Amino acid sequence: MRDDSWLSWRLNQIWQLYFNDIARKNKIVIKFGREALYRFGSIRLNYSDKSTLIRINGRFKNPKYPQEILDHTIAHELVHYAQGFSSPNPRMHRYPHRGGVIDKELAQRGLKDLVFFYKKWVKDYLDTL
Ligand SMILES: [Zn+2]
């Protein structure tokens, strides 16, 4: 079942497999948020306790959404963390998405197939809305 502890488990797996060069410098919490149509995930730094909060679209609890889509969303947010957005790591770019920096880093980390899967899926998904 996909709940918040499943998300933490999955985040740890993705971290070990693809991000283990990235220092985990603060507490990272991952949770399902509200159900949204267009926003799949978000990451922010809690300034009071310096923890990072990753939220995943609550729709994705439903098993009809492929696991690759959850993995892609988690990996996308972890690239932000690695690149210093909403994390204690040094900021590597001025803007979080400009210039395709996320997809480039996902590809460098061996996640190219996940990006392809996502791009194809999201087209079909948007057609169903
Ligand atoms: Zn993003």
PDB file of C-alpha atoms and ligand atoms in Angstrom:
ATOM      1  CA  MET A   1       0.000   0.000   0.000  1.00  0.00           C
ATOM      2  CA  ARG A   2       1.236   3.465  -0.829  1.00  0.00           C
ATOM      3  CA  ASP A   3       1.330   5.568   2.291  1.00  0.00           C
ATOM      4  CA  ASP A   4       3.853   7.971   3.803  1.00  0.00           C
ATOM      5  CA  SER A   5       6.066   5.194   5.154  1.00  0.00           C
ATOM      6  CA  TRP A   6       6.086   3.551   1.729  1.00  0.00           C
ATOM      7  CA  LEU A   7       7.243   6.899   0.310  1.00  0.00           C
ATOM      8  CA  SER A   8      10.102   7.084   2.844  1.00  0.00           C
ATOM      9  CA  TRP A   9      11.131   3.549   1.971  1.00  0.00           C
ATOM     10  CA  ARG A  10      11.081   4.312  -1.735  1.00  0.00           C
ATOM     11  CA  LEU A  11      12.992   7.570  -1.282  1.00  0.00           C
ATOM     12  CA  ASN A  12      15.719   5.707   0.615  1.00  0.00           C
ATOM     13  CA  GLN A  13      15.981   3.111  -2.128  1.00  0.00           C
ATOM     14  CA  ILE A  14      16.242   5.712  -4.873  1.00  0.00           C
ATOM     15  CA  TRP A  15      18.806   7.596  -2.812  1.00  0.00           C
ATOM     16  CA  GLN A  16      20.970   4.509  -2.296  1.00  0.00           C
ATOM     17  CA  LEU A  17      20.798   3.482  -5.917  1.00  0.00           C
ATOM     18  CA  TYR A  18      21.149   6.821  -7.687  1.00  0.00           C
ATOM     19  CA  PHE A  19      22.077   9.608  -5.273  1.00  0.00           C
ATOM     20  CA  ASN A  20      24.473   8.028  -2.793  1.00  0.00           C
ATOM     21  CA  ASP A  21      27.172  10.611  -3.585  1.00  0.00           C
ATOM     22  CA  ILE A  22      24.891  13.328  -2.222  1.00  0.00           C
ATOM     23  CA  ALA A  23      25.358  14.240   1.420  1.00  0.00           C
ATOM     24  CA  ARG A  24      22.166  14.051   3.435  1.00  0.00           C
ATOM     25  CA  LYS A  25      22.768  17.033   5.642  1.00  0.00           C
ATOM     26  CA  ASN A  26      19.406  17.496   7.284  1.00  0.00           C
ATOM     27  CA  LYS A  27      16.223  15.651   8.101  1.00  0.00           C
ATOM     28  CA  ILE A  28      14.144  14.895   5.024  1.00  0.00           C
ATOM     29  CA  VAL A  29      10.444  14.188   5.369  1.00  0.00           C
ATOM     30  CA  ILE A  30       8.369  12.871   2.475  1.00  0.00           C
ATOM     31  CA  LYS A  31       4.576  12.776   2.506  1.00  0.00           C
ATOM     32  CA  PHE A  32       1.579  12.566   0.293  1.00  0.00           C
ATOM     33  CA  GLY A  33      -0.066  15.962  -0.058  1.00  0.00           C
ATOM     34  CA  ARG A  34      -3.353  17.019  -1.551  1.00  0.00           C
ATOM     35  CA  GLU A  35      -4.659  15.604  -4.762  1.00  0.00           C
ATOM     36  CA  ALA A  36      -3.635  17.831  -7.646  1.00  0.00           C
ATOM     37  CA  LEU A  37      -4.049  17.729 -11.397  1.00  0.00           C
ATOM     38  CA  TYR A  38      -0.841  19.322 -12.560  1.00  0.00           C
ATOM     39  CA  ARG A  39       1.523  19.497  -9.667  1.00  0.00           C
ATOM     40  CA  PHE A  40       3.138  16.154  -9.032  1.00  0.00           C
ATOM     41  CA  GLY A  41       5.615  17.028  -6.329  1.00  0.00           C
ATOM     42  CA  SER A  42       7.221  19.852  -4.396  1.00  0.00           C
ATOM     43  CA  ILE A  43      10.169  20.398  -2.124  1.00  0.00           C
ATOM     44  CA  ARG A  44      10.696  23.061   0.460  1.00  0.00           C
ATOM     45  CA  LEU A  45      12.963  23.902   3.331  1.00  0.00           C
ATOM     46  CA  ASN A  46      11.370  24.439   6.710  1.00  0.00           C
ATOM     47  CA  TYR A  47      13.262  27.429   8.043  1.00  0.00           C
ATOM     48  CA  SER A  48      12.325  26.858  11.672  1.00  0.00           C
ATOM     49  CA  ASP A  49      13.832  23.378  12.044  1.00  0.00           C
ATOM     50  CA  LYS A  50      15.939  23.284   8.837  1.00  0.00           C
ATOM     51  CA  SER A  51      14.302  20.102   7.628  1.00  0.00           C
ATOM     52  CA  THR A  52      13.349  19.442   4.016  1.00  0.00           C
ATOM     53  CA  LEU A  53       9.777  18.509   3.182  1.00  0.00           C
ATOM     54  CA  ILE A  54       8.950  16.705  -0.047  1.00  0.00           C
ATOM     55  CA  ARG A  55       5.292  16.419  -0.962  1.00  0.00           C
ATOM     56  CA  ILE A  56       3.950  13.998  -3.525  1.00  0.00           C
ATOM     57  CA  ASN A  57       0.588  14.426  -5.249  1.00  0.00           C
ATOM     58  CA  GLY A  58      -2.046  12.618  -3.191  1.00  0.00           C
ATOM     59  CA  ARG A  59      -3.568  11.187  -6.385  1.00  0.00           C
ATOM     60  CA  PHE A  60      -0.549   8.963  -6.736  1.00  0.00           C
ATOM     61  CA  LYS A  61      -1.659   6.828  -3.794  1.00  0.00           C
ATOM     62  CA  ASN A  62      -3.992   5.205  -6.256  1.00  0.00           C
ATOM     63  CA  PRO A  63      -2.290   2.116  -7.756  1.00  0.00           C
ATOM     64  CA  LYS A  64      -3.577   3.047 -11.213  1.00  0.00           C
ATOM     65  CA  TYR A  65      -0.658   5.477 -11.391  1.00  0.00           C
ATOM     66  CA  PRO A  66       2.455   3.538 -12.391  1.00  0.00           C
ATOM     67  CA  GLN A  67       5.241   3.294  -9.848  1.00  0.00           C
ATOM     68  CA  GLU A  68       7.610   4.856 -12.390  1.00  0.00           C
ATOM     69  CA  ILE A  69       5.648   8.088 -12.073  1.00  0.00           C
ATOM     70  CA  LEU A  70       6.152   8.164  -8.318  1.00  0.00           C
ATOM     71  CA  ASP A  71       9.815   7.256  -8.751  1.00  0.00           C
ATOM     72  CA  HIS A  72      10.247  10.008 -11.317  1.00  0.00           C
ATOM     73  CA  THR A  73       8.601  12.557  -9.037  1.00  0.00           C
ATOM     74  CA  ILE A  74      10.795  11.542  -6.082  1.00  0.00           C
ATOM     75  CA  ALA A  75      13.949  11.578  -8.242  1.00  0.00           C
ATOM     76  CA  HIS A  76      13.018  15.008  -9.638  1.00  0.00           C
ATOM     77  CA  GLU A  77      12.737  16.434  -6.131  1.00  0.00           C
ATOM     78  CA  LEU A  78      16.016  14.756  -5.116  1.00  0.00           C
ATOM     79  CA  VAL A  79      17.766  16.494  -8.015  1.00  0.00           C
ATOM     80  CA  HIS A  80      16.551  19.787  -6.562  1.00  0.00           C
ATOM     81  CA  TYR A  81      18.009  18.734  -3.220  1.00  0.00           C
ATOM     82  CA  ALA A  82      21.304  17.712  -4.854  1.00  0.00           C
ATOM     83  CA  GLN A  83      21.444  21.016  -6.732  1.00  0.00           C
ATOM     84  CA  GLY A  84      20.940  23.041  -3.575  1.00  0.00           C
ATOM     85  CA  PHE A  85      17.276  23.969  -3.810  1.00  0.00           C
ATOM     86  CA  SER A  86      15.350  23.552  -0.556  1.00  0.00           C
ATOM     87  CA  SER A  87      18.413  21.845   0.874  1.00  0.00           C
ATOM     88  CA  PRO A  88      21.566  22.769   2.794  1.00  0.00           C
ATOM     89  CA  ASN A  89      23.701  21.822  -0.239  1.00  0.00           C
ATOM     90  CA  PRO A  90      25.338  24.615  -2.245  1.00  0.00           C
ATOM     91  CA  ARG A  91      23.096  26.013  -4.957  1.00  0.00           C
ATOM     92  CA  MET A  92      24.363  24.994  -8.377  1.00  0.00           C
ATOM     93  CA  HIS A  93      22.117  27.116 -10.597  1.00  0.00           C
ATOM     94  CA  ARG A  94      20.265  30.344 -10.345  1.00  0.00           C
ATOM     95  CA  TYR A  95      16.962  28.796 -11.400  1.00  0.00           C
ATOM     96  CA  PRO A  96      15.748  25.319 -10.479  1.00  0.00           C
ATOM     97  CA  HIS A  97      14.385  24.213 -13.886  1.00  0.00           C
ATOM     98  CA  ARG A  98      15.878  26.425 -16.577  1.00  0.00           C
ATOM     99  CA  GLY A  99      17.984  24.814 -19.290  1.00  0.00           C
ATOM    100  CA  GLY A 100      16.692  21.299 -18.684  1.00  0.00           C
ATOM    101  CA  VAL A 101      19.063  20.901 -15.721  1.00  0.00           C
ATOM    102  CA  ILE A 102      16.847  18.357 -14.019  1.00  0.00           C
ATOM    103  CA  ASP A 103      16.512  15.970 -16.942  1.00  0.00           C
ATOM    104  CA  LYS A 104      20.230  16.310 -17.660  1.00  0.00           C
ATOM    105  CA  GLU A 105      21.124  15.299 -14.148  1.00  0.00           C
ATOM    106  CA  LEU A 106      18.583  12.460 -14.110  1.00  0.00           C
ATOM    107  CA  ALA A 107      20.162  11.136 -17.319  1.00  0.00           C
ATOM    108  CA  GLN A 108      23.667  11.439 -15.856  1.00  0.00           C
ATOM    109  CA  ARG A 109      22.495   9.437 -12.869  1.00  0.00           C
ATOM    110  CA  GLY A 110      21.273   6.565 -15.028  1.00  0.00           C
ATOM    111  CA  LEU A 111      17.597   7.514 -14.950  1.00  0.00           C
ATOM    112  CA  LYS A 112      17.118   8.306 -18.636  1.00  0.00           C
ATOM    113  CA  ASP A 113      14.558   5.521 -19.071  1.00  0.00           C
ATOM    114  CA  LEU A 114      12.496   6.940 -16.238  1.00  0.00           C
ATOM    115  CA  VAL A 115      12.472  10.354 -17.939  1.00  0.00           C
ATOM    116  CA  PHE A 116      11.301   8.772 -21.222  1.00  0.00           C
ATOM    117  CA  PHE A 117       8.614   6.822 -19.398  1.00  0.00           C
ATOM    118  CA  TYR A 118       7.420   9.973 -17.672  1.00  0.00           C
ATOM    119  CA  LYS A 119       7.333  12.078 -20.847  1.00  0.00           C
ATOM    120  CA  LYS A 120       5.255   9.527 -22.671  1.00  0.00           C
ATOM    121  CA  TRP A 121       2.959   8.962 -19.706  1.00  0.00           C
ATOM    122  CA  VAL A 122       2.362  12.646 -19.011  1.00  0.00           C
ATOM    123  CA  LYS A 123       1.181  13.242 -22.581  1.00  0.00           C
ATOM    124  CA  ASP A 124      -1.447  10.532 -22.256  1.00  0.00           C
ATOM    125  CA  TYR A 125      -2.369  11.734 -18.789  1.00  0.00           C
ATOM    126  CA  LEU A 126      -2.943  15.315 -19.926  1.00  0.00           C
ATOM    127  CA  ASP A 127      -5.150  14.014 -22.756  1.00  0.00           C
ATOM    128  CA  THR A 128      -7.416  12.343 -20.201  1.00  0.00           C
ATOM    129  CA  LEU A 129      -8.062  15.567 -18.267  1.00  0.00           C
TER     130      LEU A 129
HETATM  131 ZN    ZN B   1      10.983  20.828  -9.921  1.00  0.00          ZN
END
